[in-house]
Coordinates of C-alpha atoms and ligand atoms in Angstrom, one line a residue:
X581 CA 16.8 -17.1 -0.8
X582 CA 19.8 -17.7 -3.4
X583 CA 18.4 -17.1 -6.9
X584 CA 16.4 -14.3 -6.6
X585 CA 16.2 -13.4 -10.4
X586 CA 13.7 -16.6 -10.7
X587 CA 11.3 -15.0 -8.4
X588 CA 10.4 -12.6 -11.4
X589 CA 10.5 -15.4 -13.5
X590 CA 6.0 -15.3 -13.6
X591 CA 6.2 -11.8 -14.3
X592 CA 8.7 -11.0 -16.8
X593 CA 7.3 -13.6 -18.9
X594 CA 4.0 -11.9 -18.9
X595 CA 6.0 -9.6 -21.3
X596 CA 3.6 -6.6 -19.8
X597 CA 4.1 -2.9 -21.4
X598 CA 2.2 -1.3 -18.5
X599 CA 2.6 -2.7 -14.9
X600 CA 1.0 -5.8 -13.5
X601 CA -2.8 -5.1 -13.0
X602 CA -5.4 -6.8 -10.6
X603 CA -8.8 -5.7 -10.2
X604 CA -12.3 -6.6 -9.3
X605 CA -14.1 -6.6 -6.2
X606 CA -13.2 -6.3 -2.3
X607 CA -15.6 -8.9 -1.8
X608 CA -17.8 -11.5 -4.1
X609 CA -21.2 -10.8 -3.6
X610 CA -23.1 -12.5 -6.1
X611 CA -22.7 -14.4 -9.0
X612 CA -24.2 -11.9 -11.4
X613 CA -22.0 -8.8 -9.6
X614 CA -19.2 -11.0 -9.7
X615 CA -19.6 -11.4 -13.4
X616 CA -21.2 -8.1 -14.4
X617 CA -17.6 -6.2 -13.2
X618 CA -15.5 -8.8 -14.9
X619 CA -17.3 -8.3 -18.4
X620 CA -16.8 -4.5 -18.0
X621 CA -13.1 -4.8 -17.4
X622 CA -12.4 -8.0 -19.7
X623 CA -11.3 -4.8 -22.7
X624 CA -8.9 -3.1 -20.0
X625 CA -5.2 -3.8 -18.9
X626 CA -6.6 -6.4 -16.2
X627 CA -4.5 -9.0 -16.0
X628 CA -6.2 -10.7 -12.9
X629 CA -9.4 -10.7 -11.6
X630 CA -9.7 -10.2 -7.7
X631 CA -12.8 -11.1 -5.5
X632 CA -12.3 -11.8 -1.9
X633 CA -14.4 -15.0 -1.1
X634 CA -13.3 -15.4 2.3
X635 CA -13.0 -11.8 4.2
X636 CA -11.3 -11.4 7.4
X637 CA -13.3 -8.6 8.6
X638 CA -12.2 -6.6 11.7
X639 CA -15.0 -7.2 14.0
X640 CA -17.7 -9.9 13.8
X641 CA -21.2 -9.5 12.5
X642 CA -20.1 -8.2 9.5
X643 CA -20.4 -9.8 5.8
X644 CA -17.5 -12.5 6.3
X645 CA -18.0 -13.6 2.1
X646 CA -19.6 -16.1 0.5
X647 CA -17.2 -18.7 0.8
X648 CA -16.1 -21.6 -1.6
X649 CA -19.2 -20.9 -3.7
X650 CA -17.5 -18.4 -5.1
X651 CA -14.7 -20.2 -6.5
X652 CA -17.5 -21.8 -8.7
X653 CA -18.2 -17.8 -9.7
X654 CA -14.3 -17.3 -10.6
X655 CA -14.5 -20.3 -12.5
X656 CA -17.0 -18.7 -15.1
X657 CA -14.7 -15.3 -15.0
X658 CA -12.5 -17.3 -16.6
X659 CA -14.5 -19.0 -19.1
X660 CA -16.4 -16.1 -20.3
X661 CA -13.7 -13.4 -19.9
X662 CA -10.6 -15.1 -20.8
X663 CA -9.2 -13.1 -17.4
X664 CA -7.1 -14.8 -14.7
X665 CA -8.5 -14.9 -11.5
X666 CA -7.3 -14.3 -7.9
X667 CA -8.4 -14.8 -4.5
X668 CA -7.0 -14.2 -0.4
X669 CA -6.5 -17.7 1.0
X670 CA -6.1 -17.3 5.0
X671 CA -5.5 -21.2 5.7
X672 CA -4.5 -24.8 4.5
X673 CA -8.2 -25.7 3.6
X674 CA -8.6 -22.5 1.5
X675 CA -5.3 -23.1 -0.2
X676 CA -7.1 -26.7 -0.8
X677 CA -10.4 -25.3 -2.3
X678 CA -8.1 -22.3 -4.5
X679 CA -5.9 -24.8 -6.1
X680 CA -8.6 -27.8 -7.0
X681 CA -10.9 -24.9 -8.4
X682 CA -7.7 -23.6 -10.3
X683 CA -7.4 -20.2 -9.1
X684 CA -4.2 -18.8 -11.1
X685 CA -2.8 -16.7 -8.3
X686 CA -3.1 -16.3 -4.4
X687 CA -2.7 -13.6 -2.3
X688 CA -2.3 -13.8 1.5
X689 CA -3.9 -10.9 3.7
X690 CA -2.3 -8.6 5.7
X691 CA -4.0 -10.3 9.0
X692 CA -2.5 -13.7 7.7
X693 CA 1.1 -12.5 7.2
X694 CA 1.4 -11.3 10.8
X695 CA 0.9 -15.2 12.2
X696 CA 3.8 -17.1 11.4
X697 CA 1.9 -20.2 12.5
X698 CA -0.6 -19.6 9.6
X699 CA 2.0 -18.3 7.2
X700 CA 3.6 -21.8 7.9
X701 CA 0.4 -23.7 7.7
X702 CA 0.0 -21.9 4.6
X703 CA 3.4 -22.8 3.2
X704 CA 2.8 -26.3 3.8
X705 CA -0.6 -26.8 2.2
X706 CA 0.7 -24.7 -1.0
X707 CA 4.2 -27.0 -0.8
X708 CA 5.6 -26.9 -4.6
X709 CA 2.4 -25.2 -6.4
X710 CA 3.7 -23.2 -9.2
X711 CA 0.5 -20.8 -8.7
X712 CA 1.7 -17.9 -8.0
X713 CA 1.6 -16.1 -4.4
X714 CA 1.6 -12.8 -3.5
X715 CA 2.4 -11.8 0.3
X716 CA 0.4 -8.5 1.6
X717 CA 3.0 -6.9 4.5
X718 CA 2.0 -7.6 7.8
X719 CA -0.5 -5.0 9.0
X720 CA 1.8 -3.5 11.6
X721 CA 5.3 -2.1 10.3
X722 CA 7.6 -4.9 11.2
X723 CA 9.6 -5.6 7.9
X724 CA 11.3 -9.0 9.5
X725 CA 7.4 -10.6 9.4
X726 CA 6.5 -9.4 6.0
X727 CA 10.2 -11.0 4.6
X728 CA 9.5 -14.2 7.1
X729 CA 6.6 -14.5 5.5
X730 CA 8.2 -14.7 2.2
X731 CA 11.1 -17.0 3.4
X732 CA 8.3 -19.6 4.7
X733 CA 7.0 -19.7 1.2
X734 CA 10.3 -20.0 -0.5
X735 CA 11.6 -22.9 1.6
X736 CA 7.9 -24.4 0.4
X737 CA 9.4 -24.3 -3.5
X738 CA 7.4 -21.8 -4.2
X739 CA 8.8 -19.9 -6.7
X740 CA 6.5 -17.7 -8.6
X741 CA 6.5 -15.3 -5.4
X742 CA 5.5 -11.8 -4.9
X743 CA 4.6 -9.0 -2.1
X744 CA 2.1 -6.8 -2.1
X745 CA 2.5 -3.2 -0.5
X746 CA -1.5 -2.4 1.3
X747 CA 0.2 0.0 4.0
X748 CA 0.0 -0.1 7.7
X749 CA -2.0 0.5 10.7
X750 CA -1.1 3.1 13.0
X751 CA -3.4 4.6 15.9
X752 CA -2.8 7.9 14.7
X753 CA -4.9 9.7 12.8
X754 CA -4.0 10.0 9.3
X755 CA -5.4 10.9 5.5
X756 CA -4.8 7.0 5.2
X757 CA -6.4 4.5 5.8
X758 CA -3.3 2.3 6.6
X759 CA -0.2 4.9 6.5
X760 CA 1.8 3.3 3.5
X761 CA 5.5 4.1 5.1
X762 CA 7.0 3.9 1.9
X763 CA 10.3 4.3 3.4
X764 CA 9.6 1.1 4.9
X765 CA 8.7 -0.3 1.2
X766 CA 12.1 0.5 -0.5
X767 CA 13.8 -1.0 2.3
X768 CA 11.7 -4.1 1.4
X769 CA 12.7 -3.6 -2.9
X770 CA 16.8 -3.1 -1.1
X771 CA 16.4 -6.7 0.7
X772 CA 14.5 -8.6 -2.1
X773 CA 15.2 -6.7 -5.4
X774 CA 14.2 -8.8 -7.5
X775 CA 11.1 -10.1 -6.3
X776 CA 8.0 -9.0 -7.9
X777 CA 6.1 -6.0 -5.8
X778 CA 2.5 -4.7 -6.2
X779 CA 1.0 -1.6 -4.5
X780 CA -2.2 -1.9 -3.7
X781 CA -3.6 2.0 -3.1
X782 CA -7.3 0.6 -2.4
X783 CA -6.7 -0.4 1.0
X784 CA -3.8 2.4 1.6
X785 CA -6.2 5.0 0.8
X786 CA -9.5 4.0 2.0
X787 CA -10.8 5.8 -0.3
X788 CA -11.2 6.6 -4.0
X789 CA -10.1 10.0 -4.4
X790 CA -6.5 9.1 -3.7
X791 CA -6.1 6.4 -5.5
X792 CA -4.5 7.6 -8.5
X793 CA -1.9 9.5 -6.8
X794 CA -0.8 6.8 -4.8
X795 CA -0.2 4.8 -7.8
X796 CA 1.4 7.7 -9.0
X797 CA 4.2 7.3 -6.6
X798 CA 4.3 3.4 -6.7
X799 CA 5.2 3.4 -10.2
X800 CA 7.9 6.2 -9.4
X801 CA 9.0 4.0 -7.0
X802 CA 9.7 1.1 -9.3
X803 CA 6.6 -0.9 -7.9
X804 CA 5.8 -4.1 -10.7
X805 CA 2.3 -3.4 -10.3
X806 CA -1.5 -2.5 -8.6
X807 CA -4.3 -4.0 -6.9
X808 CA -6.9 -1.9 -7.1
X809 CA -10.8 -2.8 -6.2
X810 CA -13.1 -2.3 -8.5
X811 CA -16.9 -2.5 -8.3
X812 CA -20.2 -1.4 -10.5
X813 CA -21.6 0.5 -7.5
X814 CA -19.2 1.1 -5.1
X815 CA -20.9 2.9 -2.5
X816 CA -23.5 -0.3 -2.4
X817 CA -21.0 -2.5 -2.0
X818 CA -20.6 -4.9 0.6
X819 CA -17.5 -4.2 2.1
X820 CA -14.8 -1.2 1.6
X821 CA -17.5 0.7 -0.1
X822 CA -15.7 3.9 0.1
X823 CA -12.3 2.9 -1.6
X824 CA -13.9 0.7 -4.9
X825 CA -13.6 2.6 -8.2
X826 CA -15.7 2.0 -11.1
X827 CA -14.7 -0.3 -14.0
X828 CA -13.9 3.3 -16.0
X829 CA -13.0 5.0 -13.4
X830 CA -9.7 2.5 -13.5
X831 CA -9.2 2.1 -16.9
X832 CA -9.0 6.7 -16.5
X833 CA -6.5 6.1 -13.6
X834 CA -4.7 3.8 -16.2
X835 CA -4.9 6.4 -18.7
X836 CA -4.0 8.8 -16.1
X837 CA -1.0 7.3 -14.7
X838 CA 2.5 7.8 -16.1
X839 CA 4.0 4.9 -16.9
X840 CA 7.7 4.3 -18.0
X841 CA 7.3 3.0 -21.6
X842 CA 10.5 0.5 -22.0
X843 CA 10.5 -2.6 -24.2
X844 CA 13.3 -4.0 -21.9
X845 CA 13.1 -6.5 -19.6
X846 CA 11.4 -5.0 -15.9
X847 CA 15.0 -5.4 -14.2
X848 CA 16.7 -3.1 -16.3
X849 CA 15.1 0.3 -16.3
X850 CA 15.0 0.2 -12.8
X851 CA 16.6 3.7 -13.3
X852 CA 18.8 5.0 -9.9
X853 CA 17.9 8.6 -10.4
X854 CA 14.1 8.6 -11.1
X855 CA 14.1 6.6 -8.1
X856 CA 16.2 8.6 -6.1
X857 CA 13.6 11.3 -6.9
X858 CA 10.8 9.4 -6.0
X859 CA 12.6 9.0 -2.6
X860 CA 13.1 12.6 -2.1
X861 CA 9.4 12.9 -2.8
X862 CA 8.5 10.3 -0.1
X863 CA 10.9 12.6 2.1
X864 CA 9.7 15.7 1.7
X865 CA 5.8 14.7 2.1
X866 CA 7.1 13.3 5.4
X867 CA 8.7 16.8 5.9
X868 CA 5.3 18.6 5.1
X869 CA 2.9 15.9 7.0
X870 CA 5.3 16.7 10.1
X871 CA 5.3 20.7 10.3
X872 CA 1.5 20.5 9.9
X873 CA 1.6 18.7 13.0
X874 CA 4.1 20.9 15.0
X875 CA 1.9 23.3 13.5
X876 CA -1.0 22.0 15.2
X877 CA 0.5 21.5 18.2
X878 CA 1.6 25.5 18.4
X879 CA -1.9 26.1 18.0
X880 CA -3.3 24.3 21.1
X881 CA -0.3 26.1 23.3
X882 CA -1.9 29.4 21.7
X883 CA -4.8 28.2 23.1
X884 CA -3.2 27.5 26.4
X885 CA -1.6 30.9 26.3
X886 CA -4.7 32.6 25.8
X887 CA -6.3 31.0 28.7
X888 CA -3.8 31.7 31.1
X889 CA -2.7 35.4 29.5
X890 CA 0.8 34.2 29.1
X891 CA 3.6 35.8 26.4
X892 CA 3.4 34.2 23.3
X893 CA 7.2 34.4 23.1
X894 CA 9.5 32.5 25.7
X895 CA 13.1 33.2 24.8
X896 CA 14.4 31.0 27.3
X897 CA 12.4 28.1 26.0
X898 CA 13.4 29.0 22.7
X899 CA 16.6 29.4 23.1
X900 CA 16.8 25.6 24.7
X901 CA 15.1 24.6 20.9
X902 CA 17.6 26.0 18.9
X903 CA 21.0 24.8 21.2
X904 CA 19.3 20.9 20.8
X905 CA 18.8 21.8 17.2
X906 CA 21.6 22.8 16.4
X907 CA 23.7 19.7 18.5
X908 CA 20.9 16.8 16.6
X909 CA 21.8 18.6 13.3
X910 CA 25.3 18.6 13.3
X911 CA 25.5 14.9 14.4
X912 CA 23.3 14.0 11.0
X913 CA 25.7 16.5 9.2
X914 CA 23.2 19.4 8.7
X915 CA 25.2 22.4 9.4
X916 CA 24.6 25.1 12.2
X917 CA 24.0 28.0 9.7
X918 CA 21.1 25.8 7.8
X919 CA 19.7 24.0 11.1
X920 CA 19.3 28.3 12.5
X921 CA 17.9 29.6 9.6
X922 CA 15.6 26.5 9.2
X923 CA 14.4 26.7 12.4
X924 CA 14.2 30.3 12.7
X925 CA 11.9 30.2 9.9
X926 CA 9.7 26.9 11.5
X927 CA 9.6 29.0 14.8
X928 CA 7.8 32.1 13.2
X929 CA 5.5 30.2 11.3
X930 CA 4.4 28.8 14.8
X931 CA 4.4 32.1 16.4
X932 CA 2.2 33.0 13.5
X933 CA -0.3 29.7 14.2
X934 CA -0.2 30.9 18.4
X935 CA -1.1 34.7 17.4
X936 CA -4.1 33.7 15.3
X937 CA -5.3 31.8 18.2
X938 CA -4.4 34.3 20.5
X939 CA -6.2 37.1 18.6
X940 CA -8.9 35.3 17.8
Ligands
LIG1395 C1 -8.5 -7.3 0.5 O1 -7.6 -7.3 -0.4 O2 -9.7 -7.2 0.3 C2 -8.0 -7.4 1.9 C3 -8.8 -7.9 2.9 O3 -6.8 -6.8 2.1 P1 -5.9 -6.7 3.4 O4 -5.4 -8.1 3.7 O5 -4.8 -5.9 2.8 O6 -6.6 -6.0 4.4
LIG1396 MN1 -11.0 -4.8 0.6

């Protein structure tokens, strides 16, 4: 991909002082539901309207959307509300259906992006469109699909491109719904800087609570945007009931959030230190996240300790620790004095987690 700065081309002409933002529904329901939440967000900073028409659910049996009758329903969001509309196209008759019922953008799912067959079916039926498409990553953490994806696209001359950031599966268990890696994220802004990129904390999350903090850090991150689903009754709704916000609920979490007010152009106040920060924040979450675990860990040894009566302290074990510590340190360039006192300090707090145990 040679001129990259075109990519943003859609965007920066929107001419946006807050970030890109789509909402509406995980799914369409109905016609009134699908109109009811657009009227409630037509006075917001909505720029698109989202309803999934086609849903690739998980397992079978489950409501799979209403199909191309809802394209009919976007159609009058767009009449009565004056909003753009978007949809998730999976396949080259979908991309058919979007583009003759003149859906303004497209997003492919993070199912879709994993098939390069389908992202190249996809490419093919949307050859030349200037609608713009927005690419979810992949579902499992490979960066070289989610940028393939792209690529396919591109070579289509399809120019007003995007990604969208919805995080990614992992089989263990988490406080996310799809563990957003966002290391794995600003390795995707280093490879394509300028291409437009939208966070979408619904379906990181899984559920509402979260929400605005995640958005939080996407727009310290330097993220163009979010995707967030929105719904007059979440908990009735008929898919990803626990992660849809209410119409105010978003336009709070756009109150909330703290957004960088600049009348330049989106390429310029992508400041290095603010970002830098946000980095260190991803970090040290990362850092926290892991000594809860080694904390947890400690615990179930306490709880093997206590079952067998053995010593809570082993200093030959220990002692085993700190050398390979101190050897892994120094190759990063930690020193030895930090990488003992660190540890030191980790290896109390667990003796403190094992005592508890042990003591009952
Ligand atoms: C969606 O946006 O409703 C959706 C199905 O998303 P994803 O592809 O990220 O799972
Ligand atoms: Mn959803």
């Amino acid at each position: 991909m040679k001129n990259t700065k075109e990519l943003r081309t859609w965007l920066d002409d929107m001419n946006l002082a807050h970030p890109l933002v789509i909402a509406g529904p995980c799914s369409a329901e109905t016609e009134e539901q699908v109109l009811k939440i657009a009227h409630e967000l037509k006075d917001s900073d909505v720029n698109y309207y989202r309803a999934g028409i086609w849903k690739p659910r998980t397992r079978p049996g489950n409501f799979e959307g209403v199909g191309a009758l809802g394209l009919g329903w976007l159609k009058k969001v767009k009449e009565e509300t004056g909003m753009k509309t978007c949809t998730e196209v999976a396949n080259a008759a979908h991309c058919k259906l979007a583009i003759e019922e003149d859906v303004d953008l497209l997003w492919i799912g993070a199912r879709s992006t994993v098939s390069p067959f389908i992202m190249q079916e996809i490419a093919e039926a949307l050859e030349g469109t200037d609608k713009i498409v927005l690419v979810k990553n992949p579902v499992n953490p490979d960066l070289a699909l989610w940028l393939g994806g792209i690529e396919r696209l591109y070579t289509a001359g399809i120019k007003n491109l995007g990604a969208i950031h919805r995080g990614f599966s992992t089989y263990d268990k988490s406080k996310y719904r799809n563990n957003p890696n966002w290391q794995l994220a600003i390795e995707f802004q280093n490879k394509f800087p300028d291409l437009p990129l939208i966070c979408d904390p619904s379906h990181i999350t899984g559920n509402r609570e979260m929400i605005q903090d995640v958005s939080q850090v996407a727009l310290d991150l330097n993220f163009d945007g979010l995707m967030i689903e929105t719904h007059f009754d979440p908990d009735n709704a008929w898919s990803d009931a626990a992660q849809q916000v209410t119409p105010d609920t978003l336009k709070q979490i756009m109150r909330d959030l703290k957004i960088k007010k600049t009348t330049e152009s989106a390429t310029s106040y992508r400041e290095p230190l603010e970002n830098l920060r946000a980095q260190i924040n991803v970090v040290d979450d990362q850092l926290i996240d892991l000594l809860g675990k080694r904390m947890e860990v400690a615990e179930k040894i306490g709880s093997l300790k206590k079952e067998e009566n053995v010593a809570v302290l082993q200093s030959r074990r220990w002692n085993e620790i700190l050398g390979n510590m101190v050897l892994e340190g120094t190759s990063k360039g930690l020193s030895e004095e930090f990488v003992l006192k660190m540890f030191k300090a980790i290896h109390q707090e667990s003796i403190n987690h094992q005592e508890k145990i042990i003591n009952g």
